[in-house]
Coordinates of C-alpha atoms in Angstrom, one line a residue:
Chain B
M1 CA 0.0 0.0 -0.1
T2 CA 0.9 3.7 -0.3
T3 CA 2.5 3.7 3.4
T4 CA 5.0 1.4 2.5
D5 CA 5.8 2.7 -1.0
A6 CA 6.2 6.2 0.0
P7 CA 9.6 6.7 1.3
Q8 CA 11.5 6.5 -1.9
A9 CA 13.4 9.8 -1.7
A10 CA 16.4 10.4 -3.7
P11 CA 19.7 8.7 -2.2
P12 CA 22.0 11.2 -0.4
P13 CA 24.4 12.7 -2.8
T14 CA 27.4 11.3 -1.2
G15 CA 26.1 7.8 -1.5
K16 CA 27.2 7.1 1.9
R17 CA 24.4 5.6 4.4
R18 CA 24.0 7.8 7.5
I19 CA 23.1 5.9 10.5
G20 CA 20.4 8.4 11.7
D21 CA 18.8 8.4 8.4
A22 CA 18.6 4.5 8.3
V23 CA 17.3 4.2 11.7
F24 CA 14.7 6.7 11.2
A25 CA 13.6 5.3 8.0
G26 CA 13.3 1.7 9.6
L27 CA 11.1 3.2 12.3
A28 CA 8.9 4.8 10.0
R29 CA 8.6 1.8 7.8
G30 CA 7.9 -0.3 10.8
S31 CA 5.2 2.1 11.7
G32 CA 3.7 1.8 8.5
L33 CA 3.8 -1.9 8.5
L34 CA 2.4 -2.1 12.0
I35 CA -0.8 -0.5 10.6
L36 CA -1.3 -3.3 8.1
L37 CA -0.6 -5.9 10.7
I38 CA -2.9 -4.7 13.1
L39 CA -5.6 -4.3 10.4
A40 CA -5.2 -7.8 9.3
G41 CA -4.9 -9.2 12.7
V42 CA -8.3 -7.8 13.6
A43 CA -9.8 -9.1 10.4
A44 CA -8.2 -12.5 11.0
F45 CA -9.4 -12.6 14.6
L46 CA -12.9 -11.7 13.6
I47 CA -13.1 -14.3 11.0
I48 CA -11.6 -17.1 12.8
Q49 CA -13.8 -16.7 15.9
A50 CA -16.8 -16.1 13.9
W51 CA -16.5 -19.3 11.8
P52 CA -17.8 -21.8 14.3
S53 CA -21.1 -20.1 14.6
L54 CA -21.4 -19.3 11.1
A55 CA -20.8 -22.8 10.0
A56 CA -23.1 -24.2 12.5
N57 CA -26.0 -21.4 11.8
T58 CA -29.1 -23.1 10.5
T59 CA -30.5 -20.0 8.8
G60 CA -28.9 -17.4 6.4
F61 CA -26.8 -15.1 8.3
L62 CA -27.4 -12.0 6.2
T63 CA -31.0 -12.5 5.7
T64 CA -32.3 -13.4 9.1
Q65 CA -33.6 -11.1 11.7
E66 CA -33.9 -13.4 14.8
W67 CA -30.9 -13.9 17.1
D68 CA -31.2 -17.2 18.6
A69 CA -27.5 -17.9 19.2
N70 CA -27.3 -18.6 23.0
V71 CA -27.6 -22.4 22.4
R72 CA -25.4 -25.3 22.3
E73 CA -26.6 -26.7 19.0
N74 CA -28.5 -25.5 16.0
P75 CA -28.1 -21.7 16.4
A76 CA -30.4 -19.7 14.1
F77 CA -29.3 -16.1 14.1
G78 CA -29.0 -13.4 11.4
V79 CA -27.6 -10.0 11.2
A80 CA -30.3 -8.4 8.9
A81 CA -32.4 -6.4 11.4
L82 CA -29.1 -5.2 13.0
A83 CA -27.2 -4.2 9.9
F84 CA -30.3 -2.4 8.8
G85 CA -30.8 -0.6 12.1
T86 CA -27.2 0.4 12.0
V87 CA -27.2 1.9 8.5
L88 CA -30.6 3.5 9.1
A89 CA -29.4 5.3 12.3
A90 CA -26.2 6.3 10.8
A91 CA -28.1 7.6 7.6
I92 CA -30.5 9.6 9.6
A93 CA -27.8 11.1 11.7
L94 CA -25.8 12.0 8.6
L95 CA -28.8 13.8 7.0
L96 CA -29.5 15.7 10.3
A97 CA -25.8 16.5 10.9
T98 CA -24.5 17.6 7.3
P99 CA -26.5 20.4 6.6
V100 CA -26.0 21.9 10.2
A101 CA -22.2 21.3 10.1
V102 CA -22.0 23.1 6.6
G103 CA -23.8 26.1 8.0
I104 CA -21.6 26.3 11.2
A105 CA -18.4 25.8 8.9
L106 CA -19.6 28.7 6.6
F107 CA -20.5 30.8 9.4
I108 CA -17.5 30.3 11.0
V109 CA -15.2 31.1 8.0
Y110 CA -17.3 33.8 6.3
Y111 CA -19.8 35.4 8.5
A112 CA -18.6 35.4 12.0
P113 CA -16.1 38.0 13.4
R114 CA -12.8 36.5 13.9
R115 CA -12.9 36.4 17.7
V116 CA -16.5 34.7 17.6
A117 CA -15.3 32.3 14.9
S118 CA -12.2 31.2 16.9
V119 CA -14.5 30.7 20.0
L120 CA -17.1 28.8 18.1
G121 CA -14.7 26.4 16.3
Y122 CA -13.1 25.6 19.8
L123 CA -16.6 24.9 21.1
V124 CA -17.4 22.7 18.1
D125 CA -14.1 20.7 18.6
L126 CA -15.1 20.2 22.4
L127 CA -18.3 18.4 21.3
A128 CA -15.8 15.9 20.0
A129 CA -14.2 15.5 23.4
I130 CA -17.6 14.6 25.2
P131 CA -17.3 10.7 26.2
S132 CA -20.1 8.9 24.4
V133 CA -21.6 7.4 27.5
V134 CA -22.3 11.1 28.7
Y135 CA -24.2 11.5 25.2
G136 CA -25.9 8.4 26.2
L137 CA -26.9 9.6 29.5
W138 CA -28.1 12.9 27.9
G139 CA -30.0 11.1 25.3
I140 CA -31.7 8.9 27.7
G141 CA -32.2 11.3 30.7
F142 CA -33.1 14.5 28.8
L143 CA -33.4 14.2 24.9
A144 CA -35.8 11.2 24.9
P145 CA -38.4 12.6 27.2
Q146 CA -38.1 16.1 25.7
L147 CA -38.8 14.4 22.0
V148 CA -41.9 12.6 23.1
P149 CA -44.2 15.4 22.3
V150 CA -42.3 16.1 19.2
F151 CA -42.9 12.6 18.1
R152 CA -46.7 12.9 19.0
G153 CA -46.7 15.7 16.8
L154 CA -45.2 14.1 13.9
T155 CA -47.4 11.1 14.0
E156 CA -50.4 13.6 14.2
Y157 CA -49.5 15.9 11.2
L158 CA -47.0 13.9 9.2
G159 CA -48.5 10.5 9.9
W160 CA -49.2 10.0 6.3
I161 CA -45.3 9.6 5.7
P162 CA -44.8 6.0 6.5
L163 CA -41.6 6.9 8.4
F164 CA -43.7 8.6 11.0
S165 CA -46.9 6.5 11.0
G166 CA -46.5 5.7 14.8
P167 CA -48.0 5.2 17.2
A168 CA -45.3 7.1 18.8
S169 CA -43.3 5.7 21.7
T170 CA -44.1 6.9 25.0
S171 CA -40.5 6.6 26.3
G172 CA -39.0 8.4 23.5
R173 CA -36.2 5.8 23.1
T174 CA -36.5 5.3 19.4
I175 CA -34.1 5.0 16.5
L176 CA -34.9 8.6 15.7
T177 CA -33.6 9.7 19.1
A178 CA -30.5 7.6 18.8
S179 CA -30.0 9.3 15.4
V180 CA -30.3 12.8 16.9
V181 CA -27.7 12.0 19.5
L182 CA -25.5 10.3 16.8
A183 CA -25.9 13.6 14.6
V184 CA -24.5 15.7 17.6
M185 CA -21.8 13.4 17.9
I186 CA -20.7 13.6 14.2
L187 CA -21.2 17.2 14.0
P188 CA -17.6 18.1 15.1
I189 CA -15.9 16.0 12.3
I190 CA -18.0 17.1 9.6
T191 CA -17.8 20.7 10.7
A192 CA -14.0 20.4 11.1
M193 CA -13.5 19.1 7.6
S194 CA -16.1 21.6 5.9
R195 CA -14.2 24.5 7.7
D196 CA -10.8 23.5 6.5
V197 CA -11.8 23.1 2.8
F198 CA -14.0 26.4 2.8
K199 CA -10.9 28.2 4.1
Q200 CA -8.8 26.9 1.2
V201 CA -11.2 28.3 -1.5
P202 CA -8.8 30.4 -3.6
Q203 CA -9.0 33.9 -2.9
G204 CA -9.2 34.3 -6.8
H205 CA -12.3 32.3 -7.0
R206 CA -14.0 34.4 -4.1
E207 CA -13.0 37.8 -5.7
A208 CA -14.0 36.7 -9.0
A209 CA -17.5 36.0 -7.7
L210 CA -17.6 39.3 -5.7
A211 CA -16.3 41.3 -8.6
M212 CA -19.1 40.7 -10.8
G213 CA -21.8 41.7 -8.3
A214 CA -22.3 38.6 -6.2
T215 CA -23.6 38.9 -2.8
R216 CA -21.9 37.1 -0.1
W217 CA -24.4 34.1 -0.3
E218 CA -24.1 34.1 -4.1
M219 CA -20.2 34.1 -3.7
I220 CA -20.6 31.1 -1.5
R221 CA -22.8 29.4 -4.0
L222 CA -20.6 30.0 -7.0
A223 CA -17.1 29.8 -5.6
V224 CA -17.2 28.0 -2.2
L225 CA -19.5 25.2 -2.2
P226 CA -18.3 23.9 -5.5
F227 CA -14.8 24.1 -4.4
G228 CA -15.6 22.5 -1.0
R229 CA -17.9 19.7 -2.1
S230 CA -15.3 16.8 -1.8
G231 CA -14.2 17.9 1.5
V232 CA -17.7 18.3 2.9
V233 CA -18.5 14.8 1.3
G234 CA -15.5 13.5 2.9
G235 CA -16.3 14.8 6.3
A236 CA -19.7 13.4 6.1
M237 CA -18.3 9.8 5.2
L238 CA -16.0 10.0 8.2
G239 CA -18.8 11.1 10.2
L240 CA -20.9 8.2 8.8
G241 CA -18.1 5.8 9.7
R242 CA -18.1 7.1 13.3
A243 CA -22.0 6.8 13.5
L244 CA -21.9 3.3 12.3
G245 CA -19.4 2.2 14.9
E246 CA -20.9 4.2 17.7
T247 CA -21.9 1.9 20.7
M248 CA -22.4 3.2 24.0
A249 CA -24.9 6.2 23.4
V250 CA -27.0 4.0 21.0
A251 CA -26.9 0.9 23.6
M252 CA -28.3 3.1 26.4
I253 CA -30.8 4.9 24.4
L254 CA -32.5 2.1 22.3
S255 CA -34.4 -0.7 24.1
P256 CA -33.2 -4.1 22.9
S257 CA -35.3 -5.6 20.2
L258 CA -34.8 -6.8 16.9
A259 CA -37.0 -5.9 13.7
I260 CA -36.5 -4.2 10.4
S261 CA -38.9 -1.4 10.8
F262 CA -39.1 1.9 8.8
D263 CA -41.0 3.6 11.6
L264 CA -38.7 5.9 13.3
L265 CA -40.9 6.8 16.3
Q266 CA -41.3 3.3 17.6
S267 CA -38.9 1.3 19.5
G268 CA -38.0 -1.8 17.4
N269 CA -34.7 -1.1 15.7
Q270 CA -31.2 -2.0 17.0
T271 CA -27.6 -1.5 15.8
I272 CA -24.6 -4.0 15.6
A273 CA -22.5 -2.3 17.8
A274 CA -25.2 -1.7 20.7
H275 CA -26.5 -5.3 20.1
I276 CA -23.0 -6.7 20.6
A277 CA -22.3 -4.6 23.8
L278 CA -25.7 -5.5 25.3
Q279 CA -25.6 -9.3 24.6
Y280 CA -21.9 -9.9 25.3
P281 CA -22.4 -10.2 29.1
E282 CA -25.1 -13.0 28.6
A283 CA -23.7 -14.9 25.5
T284 CA -23.4 -18.5 25.9
G285 CA -23.0 -21.4 23.6
Y286 CA -22.6 -20.2 20.1
G287 CA -23.5 -16.7 21.3
V288 CA -19.9 -15.1 21.4
S289 CA -19.0 -16.4 18.2
A290 CA -22.1 -15.1 16.6
L291 CA -21.8 -11.7 18.1
I292 CA -18.3 -11.6 16.6
A293 CA -19.7 -12.7 13.4
A294 CA -22.0 -9.5 13.5
G295 CA -18.8 -7.5 14.4
L296 CA -17.2 -8.7 11.4
V297 CA -20.2 -7.3 9.3
L298 CA -19.8 -3.9 11.2
F299 CA -16.0 -4.0 10.3
A300 CA -16.8 -4.6 6.6
I301 CA -19.5 -1.8 6.4
T302 CA -17.3 0.7 8.1
L303 CA -14.3 -0.2 6.2
A304 CA -16.4 0.3 3.1
V305 CA -17.5 3.6 4.1
N306 CA -14.0 4.7 5.1
M307 CA -12.6 3.6 1.8
G308 CA -15.5 5.4 0.0
A309 CA -14.6 8.6 1.9
R310 CA -10.9 8.3 1.0
Y311 CA -11.8 7.9 -2.6
I312 CA -14.1 10.7 -2.9
V313 CA -11.6 13.1 -1.0
A314 CA -8.8 12.1 -3.2
R315 CA -10.8 12.6 -6.4
G316 CA -11.9 15.8 -5.3
S317 CA -8.4 17.2 -4.3
K318 CA -7.3 16.0 -8.0
E319 CA -9.8 18.0 -9.5
A320 CA -9.3 21.3 -7.7
Chain R
M1 CA -22.8 52.2 -21.2
A2 CA -19.4 53.5 -20.5
K3 CA -19.1 56.0 -17.6
R4 CA -16.8 58.6 -16.4
I5 CA -14.9 58.0 -13.0
D6 CA -14.2 61.2 -10.9
V7 CA -12.0 60.7 -7.8
S8 CA -11.4 63.4 -5.3
G9 CA -9.3 63.2 -2.3
L10 CA -9.1 59.5 -1.8
H11 CA -7.2 57.9 1.1
V12 CA -7.2 54.1 1.3
Y13 CA -6.2 52.6 4.8
Y14 CA -5.5 49.1 5.9
G15 CA -6.3 49.5 9.4
D16 CA -4.2 52.3 11.0
F17 CA -1.8 52.0 7.8
L18 CA -2.5 54.8 5.3
A19 CA -1.7 53.0 2.0
V20 CA -2.6 55.3 -0.6
E21 CA -2.6 59.2 0.0
D22 CA -5.0 61.8 -1.3
V23 CA -5.5 60.6 -5.1
S24 CA -7.7 62.8 -7.3
M25 CA -8.1 62.1 -10.9
T26 CA -10.6 61.7 -13.8
I27 CA -11.0 58.9 -15.9
E28 CA -12.6 59.5 -19.2
P29 CA -15.3 57.1 -20.6
R30 CA -14.6 54.9 -23.7
S31 CA -10.8 55.4 -23.1
V32 CA -7.9 53.2 -21.7
T33 CA -6.2 54.4 -18.6
A34 CA -3.1 52.7 -17.5
F35 CA -1.7 52.8 -13.9
I36 CA 2.0 52.4 -13.8
G37 CA 4.5 52.4 -10.9
S38 CA 6.6 50.1 -8.8
S39 CA 5.4 47.3 -6.7
G40 CA 3.7 48.3 -3.7
C41 CA 3.2 51.7 -4.6
G42 CA -0.6 51.4 -4.1
K43 CA -1.9 51.3 -7.7
S44 CA -3.7 48.0 -7.3
T45 CA -5.0 49.1 -3.9
F46 CA -6.4 52.3 -5.6
L47 CA -7.7 50.2 -8.4
R48 CA -9.8 48.0 -6.2
T49 CA -11.3 50.9 -4.6
L50 CA -12.8 51.8 -7.7
N51 CA -15.3 49.0 -7.2
R52 CA -15.1 48.6 -3.7
M53 CA -13.1 45.3 -3.9
H54 CA -10.6 46.4 -1.4
E55 CA -13.5 46.0 1.4
V56 CA -13.0 42.3 0.9
T57 CA -9.6 42.8 2.8
P58 CA -10.4 42.9 6.5
G59 CA -9.7 46.2 7.9
A60 CA -9.2 47.9 4.6
Y61 CA -11.5 51.2 4.0
A62 CA -11.4 54.3 2.0
R63 CA -12.1 58.1 2.7
G64 CA -12.9 60.5 0.0
K65 CA -15.2 60.7 -3.0
V66 CA -15.5 58.4 -6.2
L67 CA -18.1 59.5 -8.5
L68 CA -19.5 57.1 -11.1
D69 CA -21.1 59.7 -13.5
D70 CA -23.3 61.0 -11.0
M71 CA -23.3 58.1 -8.4
D72 CA -21.1 58.6 -5.4
I73 CA -20.0 54.8 -5.0
Y74 CA -19.3 55.4 -1.2
G75 CA -22.7 57.0 -0.6
P76 CA -24.5 56.0 2.6
D77 CA -27.0 53.9 0.9
V78 CA -25.0 52.5 -2.0
D79 CA -24.8 48.8 -2.3
P80 CA -21.2 47.6 -2.9
V81 CA -22.7 44.6 -4.7
L82 CA -24.6 47.1 -7.0
V83 CA -21.2 48.9 -7.7
R84 CA -19.6 45.7 -8.6
S85 CA -22.0 45.0 -11.1
E86 CA -21.4 48.3 -12.7
V87 CA -17.6 48.2 -12.4
G88 CA -16.3 44.6 -13.2
M89 CA -12.9 43.5 -12.7
V90 CA -10.4 41.2 -14.4
F91 CA -7.5 39.9 -12.2
Q92 CA -3.7 39.0 -12.6
K93 CA -4.3 35.4 -12.3
A94 CA -7.1 34.0 -14.6
N95 CA -9.7 32.6 -12.4
P96 CA -12.6 31.0 -14.0
F97 CA -14.7 28.7 -11.6
P98 CA -13.0 25.4 -12.1
T99 CA -16.1 23.3 -11.6
M100 CA -18.0 25.1 -14.2
S101 CA -18.3 24.6 -17.9
I102 CA -17.2 27.5 -20.1
Y103 CA -20.9 28.2 -21.0
D104 CA -21.8 28.5 -17.1
N105 CA -18.7 30.6 -16.3
V106 CA -19.8 33.3 -18.7
I107 CA -23.2 33.2 -17.7
A108 CA -22.6 33.0 -13.9
G109 CA -22.6 36.8 -13.1
A110 CA -25.5 37.6 -15.5
R111 CA -27.6 34.8 -13.7
L112 CA -27.2 36.5 -10.5
N113 CA -29.2 39.6 -11.7
N114 CA -31.6 37.9 -13.9
R115 CA -32.5 34.6 -12.6
R116 CA -35.5 34.0 -15.2
M117 CA -33.3 34.2 -18.3
S118 CA -34.5 32.0 -21.0
R119 CA -32.3 29.5 -22.6
S120 CA -32.3 31.4 -25.8
E121 CA -31.5 34.7 -24.1
A122 CA -28.5 33.0 -22.4
D123 CA -27.3 31.4 -25.3
D124 CA -27.1 34.8 -27.2
L125 CA -25.4 36.5 -24.3
V126 CA -22.9 33.7 -24.0
E127 CA -22.1 34.0 -27.7
E128 CA -22.1 37.8 -27.8
S129 CA -19.8 37.8 -24.8
L130 CA -17.3 35.3 -26.1
R131 CA -17.1 37.1 -29.4
G132 CA -16.7 40.3 -27.6
A133 CA -13.7 38.5 -25.9
N134 CA -12.2 37.2 -29.3
L135 CA -13.0 33.6 -27.8
W136 CA -15.9 32.5 -29.7
E137 CA -14.3 30.9 -32.5
E138 CA -12.0 28.8 -30.3
V139 CA -14.3 27.4 -27.8
K140 CA -17.8 27.3 -29.7
D141 CA -17.6 23.5 -30.0
R142 CA -16.8 22.9 -26.4
L143 CA -18.9 25.2 -24.4
N144 CA -19.9 22.5 -22.2
K145 CA -16.2 21.4 -21.1
P146 CA -14.6 23.0 -18.0
G147 CA -13.1 26.4 -18.3
S148 CA -9.9 25.2 -16.6
G149 CA -9.3 23.2 -19.5
L150 CA -8.3 26.4 -21.6
S151 CA -5.1 27.9 -22.1
G152 CA -3.8 30.5 -19.7
G153 CA -4.5 33.2 -22.3
Q154 CA -7.8 31.7 -23.2
Q155 CA -8.8 31.6 -19.6
Q156 CA -8.1 35.3 -19.2
R157 CA -10.2 36.1 -22.2
L158 CA -12.9 33.8 -20.6
C159 CA -12.5 36.0 -17.4
I160 CA -13.0 39.1 -19.5
A161 CA -16.1 37.5 -21.4
R162 CA -17.5 36.6 -18.0
A163 CA -17.1 40.2 -16.5
T164 CA -18.6 41.9 -19.8
A165 CA -21.7 39.5 -19.8
V166 CA -22.9 41.4 -16.5
K167 CA -22.9 44.5 -18.7
P168 CA -20.7 46.7 -16.6
S169 CA -19.9 50.4 -17.6
V170 CA -16.3 50.2 -16.3
L171 CA -13.7 47.3 -16.6
L172 CA -11.0 47.4 -14.2
M173 CA -7.9 45.2 -15.1
D174 CA -5.2 44.3 -12.6
E175 CA -2.2 43.2 -14.4
P176 CA -4.2 40.9 -16.7
C177 CA -1.2 40.0 -18.9
S178 CA 1.3 39.3 -16.2
A179 CA 1.1 35.6 -16.3
L180 CA 0.8 35.3 -19.9
D181 CA 3.0 34.5 -22.9
P182 CA 3.7 37.4 -25.7
I183 CA 1.3 35.9 -28.0
S184 CA -1.6 35.6 -25.5
T185 CA -0.5 39.2 -24.2
L186 CA -1.0 40.6 -27.8
A187 CA -4.5 39.0 -28.1
I188 CA -5.6 40.8 -24.8
E189 CA -4.1 44.1 -25.9
D190 CA -6.1 43.8 -29.2
L191 CA -9.2 43.2 -27.3
I192 CA -8.5 46.2 -24.8
H193 CA -8.6 48.1 -28.0
Q194 CA -11.7 46.8 -29.2
L195 CA -13.4 46.9 -25.6
K196 CA -12.8 50.7 -25.3
E197 CA -15.6 51.3 -27.7
D198 CA -18.1 50.5 -25.2
Y199 CA -16.2 50.6 -21.9
T200 CA -14.1 52.7 -19.7
I201 CA -11.2 50.7 -19.0
V202 CA -8.6 51.0 -16.3
I203 CA -5.5 48.8 -16.5
V204 CA -2.6 48.2 -14.0
T205 CA 0.5 47.2 -15.5
H206 CA 4.2 46.7 -14.9
N207 CA 5.0 46.6 -18.5
M208 CA 5.6 50.1 -19.8
Q209 CA 5.5 49.0 -23.2
Q210 CA 2.1 47.7 -22.8
A211 CA 1.0 50.9 -21.0
A212 CA 2.4 52.7 -24.1
R213 CA 0.5 50.5 -26.6
V214 CA -2.8 50.1 -25.1
S215 CA -3.6 53.3 -23.1
D216 CA -4.9 56.8 -23.9
R217 CA -3.9 58.2 -20.5
T218 CA -1.4 57.1 -18.0
A219 CA -1.1 57.5 -14.3
F220 CA 2.1 57.1 -12.5
F221 CA 2.1 56.3 -8.7
N222 CA 5.0 56.2 -6.4
L223 CA 5.8 55.8 -2.7
S224 CA 6.6 59.1 -1.0
G225 CA 9.3 57.1 0.8
P226 CA 10.2 53.9 2.3
G227 CA 7.2 52.9 4.8
K228 CA 5.2 55.9 3.6
P229 CA 1.9 55.7 1.6
G230 CA 1.6 55.7 -2.1
K231 CA 0.5 58.8 -4.1
L232 CA -0.4 59.7 -7.6
I233 CA 2.7 61.7 -8.9
E234 CA 1.7 62.7 -12.4
M235 CA -1.2 61.8 -14.8
G236 CA -1.6 62.7 -18.4
E237 CA -1.9 61.8 -22.1
T238 CA 0.2 58.7 -22.6
N239 CA 2.3 60.2 -25.4
Q240 CA 3.1 63.0 -23.4
M241 CA 3.9 61.0 -20.2
F242 CA 6.4 58.6 -22.1
T243 CA 8.0 61.5 -24.1
R244 CA 7.9 64.7 -22.0
P245 CA 7.0 63.9 -18.4
E246 CA 6.5 66.7 -16.1
K247 CA 8.1 65.3 -13.0
K248 CA 11.6 64.0 -12.6
E249 CA 10.3 61.1 -10.8
T250 CA 8.3 60.1 -13.7
E251 CA 11.0 60.3 -16.1
N252 CA 13.3 58.4 -13.8
Y253 CA 10.9 55.5 -13.6
I254 CA 10.0 55.4 -17.3
T255 CA 13.6 55.4 -18.5
G256 CA 14.5 52.8 -15.9
R257 CA 16.7 55.0 -13.9
F258 CA 14.7 54.3 -10.9
G259 CA 15.7 53.1 -7.5

């Protein structure tokens, strides 16, 4: 991979090998290889540990919704509902967070007075420093009860949209609540990436827009957003990666159950990460192995999302 | 179309720093006026005050009066956005929007003011502007390709087409040829000759032959001393400025005996 290919600098002009150089190159190369080893090791562990349960599974692992794995023989479990819940929660979180993050980033870079901008940027970064268990507490203790009347309103007025058909949960501990919490959690990374790319918009492009009579918003639309699009998408994908893997907050908010449901206002969905965290202490028989198989699926999803993000960011920076 | 610019007693500041001191001049419509002078003497800064682009730089502001025909562009209820659609600008580095096609680049500014432009109106405006910038024949078959795929000189002419598509009355050019090869420079200079039929043109240039070739009147700027603000030293007919300048400073600069 690129990490190992990169250090092909020209040899020193004297042709003499300097010890410091060799040591440093070795250390750098070793660190690069270490990443590959760790990644391969984790993947190997997941596959090896998951294999017994997958081999013994009596139903289709990717298509089954039930989780009947805590038995000594003939386990029947599948990751369909979990994978669905994971992707759904993360996707909603992304939909909620991205516009807000772009708005914050634009405000910081182009609207706020310099002092306000730096304070605001710092505060957003601080959001990333809050432990996820605290987000979970906030979600379950504050946000969920607060959202109950909102959910009731949604079913009442927007109930014709299948997503909001209800009846609304009375506890507020629904996939939508979890998504809102996830949205807050991924806000910092999307904001930070967007802010960085918005700052890099060449002055020439911005002045070109202004010089032909663009207002500030028109300047942003003509020069900033097209230039920053790849950065925003990259940030969103990194945020998506984080939302997919987030465990603690989701595990605390969602009540454990397994179903594929598009109804955002009822408890019913669950995510892979939260399911593993909740089930692991009581797993017996094939249970642990089955949970590791679920982990393998999560690993594959996040890997795919992150590679997608890298690809988009790299392609975008080549264009610009 | 073309309008007269009347500047009186203009000072330009960057925060506390006085960058340009007390400039007064008249820029005639349908003519080319060149600003010459050494780097950092404030001629670009002054140029940018003619369409309030200096305000993009944090802390920059101007004191004094700039009249565009009868409109005081620093008047209390004058919108800088409006000023800039009257006074267009072309920059040193060609800056077409990289993600937009040639067509969209030309139409971008005009779309801001007239959102409901019909397809045929837009097509006509694009063709008219590109023809006006002597670029139509070169790009008419690839209007939907990105503007960043053109050569440097073509990009600069695309930027001129984009600026004229807004139908300004004045065109400011900030060293428009300094990044171009001689052939492309010649193309731009020819274009400037045509454009002055319709526009008031002000051009900043470091190339004195260029100033002599394209301009009707020339203004020479210089610093009043190291760390001191820039000033307008002398302004007059280009012929006279390059043959019989009134001030010794101007003569030194023009003949290369400067600094």
